[in-house]
Short mmCIF file of C-alpha atoms in Angstrom, two decimals:
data_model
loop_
_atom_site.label_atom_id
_atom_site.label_comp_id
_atom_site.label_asym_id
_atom_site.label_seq_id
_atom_site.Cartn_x
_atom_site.Cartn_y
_atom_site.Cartn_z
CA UNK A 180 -89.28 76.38 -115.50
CA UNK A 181 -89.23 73.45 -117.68
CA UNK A 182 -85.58 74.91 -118.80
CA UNK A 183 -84.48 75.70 -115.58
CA UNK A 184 -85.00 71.52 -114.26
CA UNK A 185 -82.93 70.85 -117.27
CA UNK A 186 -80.12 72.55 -116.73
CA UNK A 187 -80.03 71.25 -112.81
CA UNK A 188 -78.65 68.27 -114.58
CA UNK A 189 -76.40 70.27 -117.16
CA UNK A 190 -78.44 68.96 -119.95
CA UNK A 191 -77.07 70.80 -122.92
CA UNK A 192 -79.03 73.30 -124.63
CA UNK A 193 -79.37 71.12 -128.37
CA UNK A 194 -80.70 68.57 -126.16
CA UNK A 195 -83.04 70.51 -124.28
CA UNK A 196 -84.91 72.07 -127.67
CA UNK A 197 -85.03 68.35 -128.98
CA UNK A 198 -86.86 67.71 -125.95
CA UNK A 199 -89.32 70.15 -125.69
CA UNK A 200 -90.20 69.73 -129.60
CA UNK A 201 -91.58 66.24 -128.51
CA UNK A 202 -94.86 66.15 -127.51
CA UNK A 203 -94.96 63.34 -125.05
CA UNK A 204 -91.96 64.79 -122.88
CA UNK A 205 -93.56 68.11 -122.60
CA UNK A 206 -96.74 66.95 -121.64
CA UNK A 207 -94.90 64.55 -118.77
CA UNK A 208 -92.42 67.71 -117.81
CA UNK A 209 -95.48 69.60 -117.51
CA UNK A 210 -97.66 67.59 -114.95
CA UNK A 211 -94.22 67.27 -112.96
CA UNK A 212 -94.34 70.86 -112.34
CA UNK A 213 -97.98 70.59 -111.77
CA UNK A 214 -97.48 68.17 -109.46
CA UNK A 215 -94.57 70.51 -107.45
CA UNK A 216 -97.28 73.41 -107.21
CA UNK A 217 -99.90 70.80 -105.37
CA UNK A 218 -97.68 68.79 -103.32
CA UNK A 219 -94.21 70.70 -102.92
CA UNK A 220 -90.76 69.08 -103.99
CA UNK A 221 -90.45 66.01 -103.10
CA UNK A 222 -88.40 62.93 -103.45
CA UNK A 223 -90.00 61.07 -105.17
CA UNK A 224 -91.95 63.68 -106.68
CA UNK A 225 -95.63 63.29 -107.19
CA UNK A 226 -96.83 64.15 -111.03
CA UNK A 227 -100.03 66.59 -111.09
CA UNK A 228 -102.06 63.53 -112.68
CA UNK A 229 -101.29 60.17 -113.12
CA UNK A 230 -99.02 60.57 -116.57
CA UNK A 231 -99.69 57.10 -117.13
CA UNK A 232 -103.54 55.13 -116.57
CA UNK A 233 -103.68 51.25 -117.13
CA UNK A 234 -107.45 51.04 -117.97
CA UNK A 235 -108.99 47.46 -117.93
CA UNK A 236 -111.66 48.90 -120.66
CA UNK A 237 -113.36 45.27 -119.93
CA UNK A 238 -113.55 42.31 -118.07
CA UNK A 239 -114.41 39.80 -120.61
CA UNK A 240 -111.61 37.75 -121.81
CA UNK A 241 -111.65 34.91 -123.86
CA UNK A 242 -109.04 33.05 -121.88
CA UNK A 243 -108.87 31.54 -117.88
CA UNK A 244 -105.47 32.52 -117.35
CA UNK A 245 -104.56 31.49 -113.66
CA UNK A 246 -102.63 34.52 -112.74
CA UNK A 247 -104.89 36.29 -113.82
CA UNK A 248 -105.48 39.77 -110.70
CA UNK A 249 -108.77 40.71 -112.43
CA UNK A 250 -110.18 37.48 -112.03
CA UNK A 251 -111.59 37.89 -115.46
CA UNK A 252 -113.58 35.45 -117.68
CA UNK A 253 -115.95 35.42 -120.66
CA UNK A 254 -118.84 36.81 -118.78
CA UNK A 255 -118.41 40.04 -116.55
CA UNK A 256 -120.30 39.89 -113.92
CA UNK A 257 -119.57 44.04 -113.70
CA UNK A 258 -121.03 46.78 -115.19
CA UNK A 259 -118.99 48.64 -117.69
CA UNK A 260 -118.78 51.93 -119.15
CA UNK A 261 -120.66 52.31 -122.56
CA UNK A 262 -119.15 54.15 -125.86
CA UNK A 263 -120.23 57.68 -124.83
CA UNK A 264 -119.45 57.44 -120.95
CA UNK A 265 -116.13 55.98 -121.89
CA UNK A 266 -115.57 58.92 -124.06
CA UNK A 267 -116.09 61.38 -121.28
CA UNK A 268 -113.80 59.41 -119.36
CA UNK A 269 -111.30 60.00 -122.15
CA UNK A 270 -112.29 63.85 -121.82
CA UNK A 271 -111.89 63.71 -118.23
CA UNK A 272 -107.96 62.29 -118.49
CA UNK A 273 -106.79 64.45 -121.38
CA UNK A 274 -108.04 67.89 -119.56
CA UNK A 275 -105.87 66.20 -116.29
CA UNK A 276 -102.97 65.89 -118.61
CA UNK A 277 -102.63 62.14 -119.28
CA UNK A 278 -99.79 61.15 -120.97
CA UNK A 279 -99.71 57.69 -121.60
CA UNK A 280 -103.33 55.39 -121.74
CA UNK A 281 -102.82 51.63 -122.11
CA UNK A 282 -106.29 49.59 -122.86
CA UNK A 283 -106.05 46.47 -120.97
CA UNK A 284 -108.53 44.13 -119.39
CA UNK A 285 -109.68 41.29 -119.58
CA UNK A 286 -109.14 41.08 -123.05
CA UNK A 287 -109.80 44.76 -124.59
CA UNK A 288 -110.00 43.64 -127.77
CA UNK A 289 -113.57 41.84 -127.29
CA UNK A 290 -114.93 45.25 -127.09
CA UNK A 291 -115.92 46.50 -130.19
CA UNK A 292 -116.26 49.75 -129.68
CA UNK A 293 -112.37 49.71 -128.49
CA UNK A 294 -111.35 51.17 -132.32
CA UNK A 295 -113.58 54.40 -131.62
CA UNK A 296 -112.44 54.94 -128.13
CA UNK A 297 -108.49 54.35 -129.34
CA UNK A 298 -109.14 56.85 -131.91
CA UNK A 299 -110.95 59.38 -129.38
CA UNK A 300 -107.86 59.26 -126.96
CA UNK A 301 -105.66 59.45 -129.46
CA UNK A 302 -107.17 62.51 -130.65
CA UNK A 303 -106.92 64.07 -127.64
CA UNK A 304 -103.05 64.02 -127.23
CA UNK A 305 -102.53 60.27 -125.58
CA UNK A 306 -100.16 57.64 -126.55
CA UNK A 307 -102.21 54.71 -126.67
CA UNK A 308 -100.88 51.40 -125.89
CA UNK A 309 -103.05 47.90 -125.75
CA UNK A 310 -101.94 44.81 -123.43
CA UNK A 311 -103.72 41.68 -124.99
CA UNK A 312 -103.07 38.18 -125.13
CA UNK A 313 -102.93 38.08 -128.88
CA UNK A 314 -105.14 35.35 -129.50
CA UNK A 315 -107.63 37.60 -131.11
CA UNK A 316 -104.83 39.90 -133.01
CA UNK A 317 -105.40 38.97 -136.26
CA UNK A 318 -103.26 40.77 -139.35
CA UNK A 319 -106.40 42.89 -139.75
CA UNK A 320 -106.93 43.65 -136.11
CA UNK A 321 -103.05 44.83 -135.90
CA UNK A 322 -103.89 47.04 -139.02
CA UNK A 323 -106.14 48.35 -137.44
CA UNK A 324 -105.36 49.58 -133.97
CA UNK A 325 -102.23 50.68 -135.82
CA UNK A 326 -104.25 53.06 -138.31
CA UNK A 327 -106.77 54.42 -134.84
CA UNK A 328 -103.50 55.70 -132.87
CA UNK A 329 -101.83 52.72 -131.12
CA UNK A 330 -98.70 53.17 -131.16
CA UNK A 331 -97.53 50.54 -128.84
CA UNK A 332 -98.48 46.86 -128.26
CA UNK A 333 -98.14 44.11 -125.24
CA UNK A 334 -98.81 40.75 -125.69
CA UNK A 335 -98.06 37.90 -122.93
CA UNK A 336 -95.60 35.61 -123.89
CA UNK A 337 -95.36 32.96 -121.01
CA UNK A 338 -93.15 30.15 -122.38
CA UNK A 339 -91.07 29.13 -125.07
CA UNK A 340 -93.03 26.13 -125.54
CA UNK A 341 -96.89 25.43 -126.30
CA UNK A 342 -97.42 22.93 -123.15
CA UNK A 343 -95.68 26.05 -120.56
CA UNK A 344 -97.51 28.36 -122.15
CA UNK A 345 -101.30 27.06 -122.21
CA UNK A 346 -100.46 26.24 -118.72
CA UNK A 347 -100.85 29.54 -117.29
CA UNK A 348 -103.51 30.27 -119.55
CA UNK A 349 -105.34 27.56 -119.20
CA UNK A 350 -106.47 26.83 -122.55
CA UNK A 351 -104.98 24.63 -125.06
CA UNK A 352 -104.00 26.13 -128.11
CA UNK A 353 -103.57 29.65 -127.13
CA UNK A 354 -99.42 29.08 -127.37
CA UNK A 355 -99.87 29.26 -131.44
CA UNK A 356 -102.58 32.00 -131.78
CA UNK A 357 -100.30 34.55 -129.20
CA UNK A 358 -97.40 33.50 -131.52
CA UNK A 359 -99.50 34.61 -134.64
CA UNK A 360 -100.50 37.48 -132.78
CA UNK A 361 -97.15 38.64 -132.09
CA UNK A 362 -96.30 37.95 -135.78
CA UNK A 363 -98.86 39.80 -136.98
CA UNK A 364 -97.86 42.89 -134.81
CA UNK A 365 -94.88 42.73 -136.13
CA UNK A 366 -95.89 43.14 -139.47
CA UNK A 367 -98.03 45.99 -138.67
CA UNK A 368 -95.12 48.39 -137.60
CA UNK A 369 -96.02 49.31 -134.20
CA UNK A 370 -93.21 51.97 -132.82
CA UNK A 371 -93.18 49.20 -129.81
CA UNK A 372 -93.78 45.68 -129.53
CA UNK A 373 -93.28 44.08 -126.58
CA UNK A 374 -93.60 40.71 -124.92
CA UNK A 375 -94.86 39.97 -121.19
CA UNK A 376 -93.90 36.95 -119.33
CA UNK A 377 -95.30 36.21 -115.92
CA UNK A 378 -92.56 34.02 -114.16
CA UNK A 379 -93.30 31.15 -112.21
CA UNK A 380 -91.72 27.74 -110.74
CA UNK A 381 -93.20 25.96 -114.21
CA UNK A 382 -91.57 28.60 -116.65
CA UNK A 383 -88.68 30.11 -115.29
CA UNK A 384 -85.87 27.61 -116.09
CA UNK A 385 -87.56 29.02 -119.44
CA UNK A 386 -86.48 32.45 -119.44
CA UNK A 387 -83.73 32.51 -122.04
CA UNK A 388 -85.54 30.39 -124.29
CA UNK A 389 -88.68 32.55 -124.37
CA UNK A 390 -86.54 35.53 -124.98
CA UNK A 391 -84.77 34.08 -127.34
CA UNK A 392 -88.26 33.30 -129.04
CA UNK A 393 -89.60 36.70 -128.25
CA UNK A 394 -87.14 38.79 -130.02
CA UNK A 395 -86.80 36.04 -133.04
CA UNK A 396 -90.55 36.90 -133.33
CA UNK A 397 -89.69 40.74 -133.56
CA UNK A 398 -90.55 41.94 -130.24
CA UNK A 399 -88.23 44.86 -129.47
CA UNK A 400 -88.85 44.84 -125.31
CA UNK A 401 -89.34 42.08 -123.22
CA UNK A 402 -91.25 42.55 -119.17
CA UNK A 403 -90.71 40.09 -116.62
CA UNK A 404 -93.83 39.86 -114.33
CA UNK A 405 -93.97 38.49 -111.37
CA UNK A 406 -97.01 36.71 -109.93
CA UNK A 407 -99.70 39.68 -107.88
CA UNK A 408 -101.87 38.22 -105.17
CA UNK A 409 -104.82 39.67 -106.68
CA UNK A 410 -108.27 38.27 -108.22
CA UNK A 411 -107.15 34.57 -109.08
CA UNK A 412 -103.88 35.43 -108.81
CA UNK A 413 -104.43 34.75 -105.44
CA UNK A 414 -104.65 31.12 -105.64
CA UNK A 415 -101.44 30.80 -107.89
CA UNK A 416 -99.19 31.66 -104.98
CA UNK A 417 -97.96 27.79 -104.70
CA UNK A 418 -96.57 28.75 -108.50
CA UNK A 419 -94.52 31.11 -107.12
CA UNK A 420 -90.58 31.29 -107.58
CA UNK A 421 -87.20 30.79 -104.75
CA UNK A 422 -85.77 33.37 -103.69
CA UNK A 423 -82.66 32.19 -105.54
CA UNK A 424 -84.44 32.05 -108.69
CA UNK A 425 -85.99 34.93 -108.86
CA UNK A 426 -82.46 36.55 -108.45
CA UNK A 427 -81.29 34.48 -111.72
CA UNK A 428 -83.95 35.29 -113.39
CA UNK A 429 -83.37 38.78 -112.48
CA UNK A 430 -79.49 38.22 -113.43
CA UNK A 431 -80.52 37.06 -116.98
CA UNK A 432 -82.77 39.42 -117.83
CA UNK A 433 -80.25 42.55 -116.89
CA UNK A 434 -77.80 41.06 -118.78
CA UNK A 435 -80.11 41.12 -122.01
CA UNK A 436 -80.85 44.93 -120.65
CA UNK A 437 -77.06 45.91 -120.25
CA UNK A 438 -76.16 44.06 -123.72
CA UNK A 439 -79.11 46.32 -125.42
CA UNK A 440 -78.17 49.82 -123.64
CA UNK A 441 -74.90 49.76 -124.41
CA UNK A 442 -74.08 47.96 -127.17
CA UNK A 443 -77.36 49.04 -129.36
CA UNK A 444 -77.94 45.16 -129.86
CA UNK A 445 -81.85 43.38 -129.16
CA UNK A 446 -84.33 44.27 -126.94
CA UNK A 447 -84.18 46.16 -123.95
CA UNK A 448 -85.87 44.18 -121.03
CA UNK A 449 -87.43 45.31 -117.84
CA UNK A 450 -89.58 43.94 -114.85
CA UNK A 451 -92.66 44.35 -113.25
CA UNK A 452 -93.87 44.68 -110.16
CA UNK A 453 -89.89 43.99 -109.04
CA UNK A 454 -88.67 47.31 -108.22
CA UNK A 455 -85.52 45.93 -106.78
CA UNK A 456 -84.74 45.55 -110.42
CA UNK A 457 -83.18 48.55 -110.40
CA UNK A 458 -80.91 47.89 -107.27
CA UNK A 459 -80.05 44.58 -109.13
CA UNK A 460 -78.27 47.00 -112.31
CA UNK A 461 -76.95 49.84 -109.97
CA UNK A 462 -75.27 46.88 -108.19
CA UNK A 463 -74.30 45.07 -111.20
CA UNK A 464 -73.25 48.02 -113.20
CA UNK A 465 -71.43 50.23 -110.28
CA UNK A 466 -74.24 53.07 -111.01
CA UNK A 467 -73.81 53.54 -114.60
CA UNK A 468 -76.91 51.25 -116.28
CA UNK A 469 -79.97 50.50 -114.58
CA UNK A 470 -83.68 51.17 -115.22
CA UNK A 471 -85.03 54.36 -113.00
CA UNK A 472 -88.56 52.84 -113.20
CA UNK A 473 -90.43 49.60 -114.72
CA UNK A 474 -90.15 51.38 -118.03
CA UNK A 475 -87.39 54.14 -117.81
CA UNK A 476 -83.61 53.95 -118.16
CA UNK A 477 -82.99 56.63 -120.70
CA UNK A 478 -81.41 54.00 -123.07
CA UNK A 479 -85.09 53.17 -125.27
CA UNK A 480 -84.22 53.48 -128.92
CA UNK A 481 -87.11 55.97 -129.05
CA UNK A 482 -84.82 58.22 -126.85
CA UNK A 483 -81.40 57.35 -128.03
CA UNK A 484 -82.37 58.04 -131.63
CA UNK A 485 -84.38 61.22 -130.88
CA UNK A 486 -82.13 63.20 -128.35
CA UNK A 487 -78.58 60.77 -128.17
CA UNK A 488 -77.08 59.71 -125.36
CA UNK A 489 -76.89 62.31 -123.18
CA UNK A 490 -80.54 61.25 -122.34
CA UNK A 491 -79.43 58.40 -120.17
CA UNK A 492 -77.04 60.52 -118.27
CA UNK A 493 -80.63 62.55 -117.54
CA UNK A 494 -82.63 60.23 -116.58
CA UNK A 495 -80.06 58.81 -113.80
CA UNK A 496 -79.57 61.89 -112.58
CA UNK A 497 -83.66 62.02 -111.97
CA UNK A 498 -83.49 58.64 -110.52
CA UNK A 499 -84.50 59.75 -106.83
CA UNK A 500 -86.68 61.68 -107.93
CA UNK A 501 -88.91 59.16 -110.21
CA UNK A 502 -88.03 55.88 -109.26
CA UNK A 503 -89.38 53.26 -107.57
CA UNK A 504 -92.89 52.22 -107.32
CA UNK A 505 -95.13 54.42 -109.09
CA UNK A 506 -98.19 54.40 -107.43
CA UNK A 507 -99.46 57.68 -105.91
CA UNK A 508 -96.62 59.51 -108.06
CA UNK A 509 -97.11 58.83 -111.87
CA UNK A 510 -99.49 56.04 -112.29
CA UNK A 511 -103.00 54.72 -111.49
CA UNK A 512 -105.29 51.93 -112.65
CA UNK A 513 -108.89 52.15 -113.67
CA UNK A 514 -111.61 50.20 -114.12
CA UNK A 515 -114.31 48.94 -117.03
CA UNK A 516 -116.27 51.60 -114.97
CA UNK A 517 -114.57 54.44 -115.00
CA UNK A 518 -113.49 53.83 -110.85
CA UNK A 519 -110.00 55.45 -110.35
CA UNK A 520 -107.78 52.32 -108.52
CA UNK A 521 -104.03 53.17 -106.96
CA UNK A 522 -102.49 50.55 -108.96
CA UNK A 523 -104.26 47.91 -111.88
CA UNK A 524 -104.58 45.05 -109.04
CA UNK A 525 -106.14 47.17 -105.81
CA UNK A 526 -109.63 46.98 -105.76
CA UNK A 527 -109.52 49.98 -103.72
CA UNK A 528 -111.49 52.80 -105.68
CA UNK A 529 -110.72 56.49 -105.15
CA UNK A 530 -113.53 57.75 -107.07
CA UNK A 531 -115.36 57.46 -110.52
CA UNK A 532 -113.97 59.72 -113.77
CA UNK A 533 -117.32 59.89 -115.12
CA UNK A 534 -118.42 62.22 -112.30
CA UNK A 535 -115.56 63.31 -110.73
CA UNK A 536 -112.25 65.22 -111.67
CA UNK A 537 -109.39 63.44 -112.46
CA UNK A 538 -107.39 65.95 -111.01
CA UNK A 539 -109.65 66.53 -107.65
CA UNK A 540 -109.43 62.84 -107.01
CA UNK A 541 -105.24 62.66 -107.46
CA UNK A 542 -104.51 65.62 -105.52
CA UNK A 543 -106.96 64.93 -102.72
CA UNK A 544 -107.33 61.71 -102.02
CA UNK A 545 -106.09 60.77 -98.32
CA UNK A 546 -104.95 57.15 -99.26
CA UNK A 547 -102.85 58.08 -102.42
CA UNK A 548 -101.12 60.67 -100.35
CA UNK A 549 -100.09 58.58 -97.71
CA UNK A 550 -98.86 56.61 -99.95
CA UNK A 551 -96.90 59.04 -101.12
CA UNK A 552 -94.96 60.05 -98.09
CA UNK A 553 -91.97 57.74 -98.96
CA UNK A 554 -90.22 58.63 -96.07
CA UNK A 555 -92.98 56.75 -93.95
CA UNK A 556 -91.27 53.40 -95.29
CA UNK A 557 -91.41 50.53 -92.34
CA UNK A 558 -89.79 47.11 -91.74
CA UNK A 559 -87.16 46.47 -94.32
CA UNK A 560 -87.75 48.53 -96.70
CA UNK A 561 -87.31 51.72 -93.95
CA UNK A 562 -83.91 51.02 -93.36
CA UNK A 563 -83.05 49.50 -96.66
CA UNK A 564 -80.40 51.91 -98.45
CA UNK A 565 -81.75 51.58 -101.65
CA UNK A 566 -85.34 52.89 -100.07
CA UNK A 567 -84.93 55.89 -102.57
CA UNK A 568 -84.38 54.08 -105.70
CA UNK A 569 -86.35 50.73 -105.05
CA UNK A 570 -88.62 51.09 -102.30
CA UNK A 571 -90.60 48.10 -102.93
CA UNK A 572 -93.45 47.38 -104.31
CA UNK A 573 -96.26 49.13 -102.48
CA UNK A 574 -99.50 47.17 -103.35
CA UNK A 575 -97.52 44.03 -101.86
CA UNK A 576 -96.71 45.54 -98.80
CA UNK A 577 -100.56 46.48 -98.44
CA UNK A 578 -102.00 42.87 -99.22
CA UNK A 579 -99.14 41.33 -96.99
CA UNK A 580 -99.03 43.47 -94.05
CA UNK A 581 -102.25 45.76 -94.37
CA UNK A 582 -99.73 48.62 -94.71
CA UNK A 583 -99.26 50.80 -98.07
CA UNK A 584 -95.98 51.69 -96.66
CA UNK A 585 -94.98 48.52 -95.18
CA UNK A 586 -91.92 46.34 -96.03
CA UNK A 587 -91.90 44.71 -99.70
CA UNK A 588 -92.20 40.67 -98.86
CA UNK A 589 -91.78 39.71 -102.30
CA UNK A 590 -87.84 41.38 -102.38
CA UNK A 591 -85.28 38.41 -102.84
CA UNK A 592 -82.59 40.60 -101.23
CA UNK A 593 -83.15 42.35 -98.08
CA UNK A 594 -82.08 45.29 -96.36
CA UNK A 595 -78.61 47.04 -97.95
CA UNK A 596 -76.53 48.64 -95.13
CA UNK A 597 -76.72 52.11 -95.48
#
């Protein structure tokens, strides 16, 4: 079957073998079809399991960042999941058919247990990532989440400068340890390394600068977040961007994206929680380069020097079918204890992976799968004729309107005639 969905998109047949050799794709291809026997075909098409899980493993963190959607600090006031229980967890995911785990937080790596649990998803078939705010990542630390499994790391980056920087994370000094951090990765060899910056009005005439910075630094992908009215995140909505800012911020980051897909030159850069990014590079591009998803284009080195670049042609192709946001269809949050969430921010839990099935919970829970019926769009986004490849972000149209498939208030551009 998995041959059969390639050649709907004349994939040629070299391609197709390098494909299935890898591990990662097959496992994704694999809960796609999964996900066609439990929900049907659909566009966009549910996976069997979330193929990716953002777990925030804790909710300590040595920082008071104000964006900050967990609201974390260096005392949890929540219970989280010991070594063993976070092992079954672990269990749990890999028998759904996880593809992709990414320890977050909090900070993850004030955990010390996080090395074992790495190594125990690892083992069972996940490519880890970590999302940390570097302060902690010491040379030996990057050593050694490099030798457990990770293969990928994230570190926020929020400002070419230390006084922008320690703003939003509200603690002096924390500008030079990320940057050592990020060094430090660098030297460890990660596959990935990649920089997050969270824009607001006090960074964003920043942008180039900190990208500039980023990549000198040897980070090979660069994410553009956006402020999420979540935890204290909620309180940092007077940070927030124009309209007409956001847009040329947008407009310089796609135009480090388009230089890196097509040219081969620096790193490839994507957004978060902006899913009109995409509609930005089909418009700017006339179709032919734009990212699919907040981490999909087709053009990622790993691709391009695995399988060529007939992948890209692919993955457009697919773009209906897997863009967009991704909650509900290939992605879910969970928490320090074990609570399945829709997305990292919603505090909305679906059910707890220590006693109940991963699977059970996806397929059957009543709010993810309204959620998923994408043709149930309202307001802007309904009539919007880039529903099918954008179609907002969905958490925003649920704290906003009260709606998981109301219209996206944080898209700069409004409806496109159909």
């Amino acid at each position: 079957m998995i041959q059969l969905l390639f050649f709907r998109f004349r994939v040629n047949n070299n391609t197709v073998k390098r494909l299935l050799n890898d591990s990662l794709i097959r496992k994704c291809m694999l809960s796609v079809i999964k996900g066609i026997a439990s929900f049907g075909i659909r566009y966009p098409q549910p996976a069997g399991a979330p193929i990716t899980i953002v777990w925030n493993f804790t909710n300590k963190c040595n920082l008071n960042c104000l964006h900050c959607h967990q609201d974390s600090s260096p005392v949890s006031s929540y219970p989280e999941l010991t070594t063993s229980q976070a092992f079954k967890v672990i269990d749990n995911m890999s028998n759904a058919g996880v593809a992709i785990l990414t320890f977050s937080g909090g900070e993850p790596l004030l955990r010390k247990d996080v090395y074992d649990v790495i190594e125990r998803a690892n083992d069972s078939g996940m490519l880890c990532t970590i999302a940390s705010n570097g302060t902690l990542m010491t040379s030996e630390v990057a050593e050694k989440l490099a030798k457990v499994g990770v293969r990928r790391v994230e570190i926020g980056l929020d400002g070419a400068v230390a006084e922008t920087h320690d703003f939003l994370r509200n603690k002096p000094g924390s500008f030079e340890a990320t940057i050592q951090g990020i060094k430090n990765c660098a030297a460890a060899g990660f596959d990935e390394l990649a920089t997050t910056m969270t824009l607001h009005s006090k960074n964003v005439n920043e942008l180039k600068e900190t990208m500039t910075l980023a990549e000198k630094l040897g980070a090979t992908r660069f994410y553009l977040n956006r402020l999420i009215p979540a935890g204290r995140g909620a309180e940092a909505g007077y940070l927030d961007v124009t309209r007409a800012e956001k847009i040329k911020a947008l407009d310089i980051l796609y135009g480090q994206f388009f230089k890196a897909a097509t040219k081969g030159v620096g790193m490839q850069c994507y957004a978060r929680g902006m899913t009109y990014y995409s509609r930005l590079g089909y418009e700017r591009s006339n179709g032919r380069v734009f990212t699919v998803s907040e981490a999909l284009s087709g053009y990622e080195n790993m691709f391009q020097e695995k399988f060529g670049l007939e992948v890209s042609k692919f993955v457009r192709e697919l773009a209906e079918g897997f863009s967009g946001c991704s909650v509900g269809l290939t992605y879910a949050g969970l928490t320090a204890y074990g609570e399945l969430l829709p997305c990292v921010p919603a505090p909305i839990r679906l059910g707890n992976l220590l006693y109940e099935d991963l699977e059970e919970i996806w397929v059957n829970s009543k709010l993810l799968n309204y959620v998923r019926n994408r043709k149930g769009l309202k307001g802007s986004c309904k009539i919007c004729g880039y529903r099918k490849l954008c179609g907002g972000c969905r958490y925003t149209a649920y704290i906003t309107h009260g709606d998981w498939l109301g219209p996206d208030g944080s898209c700069p551009f409004g409806p496109k005639n159909h």
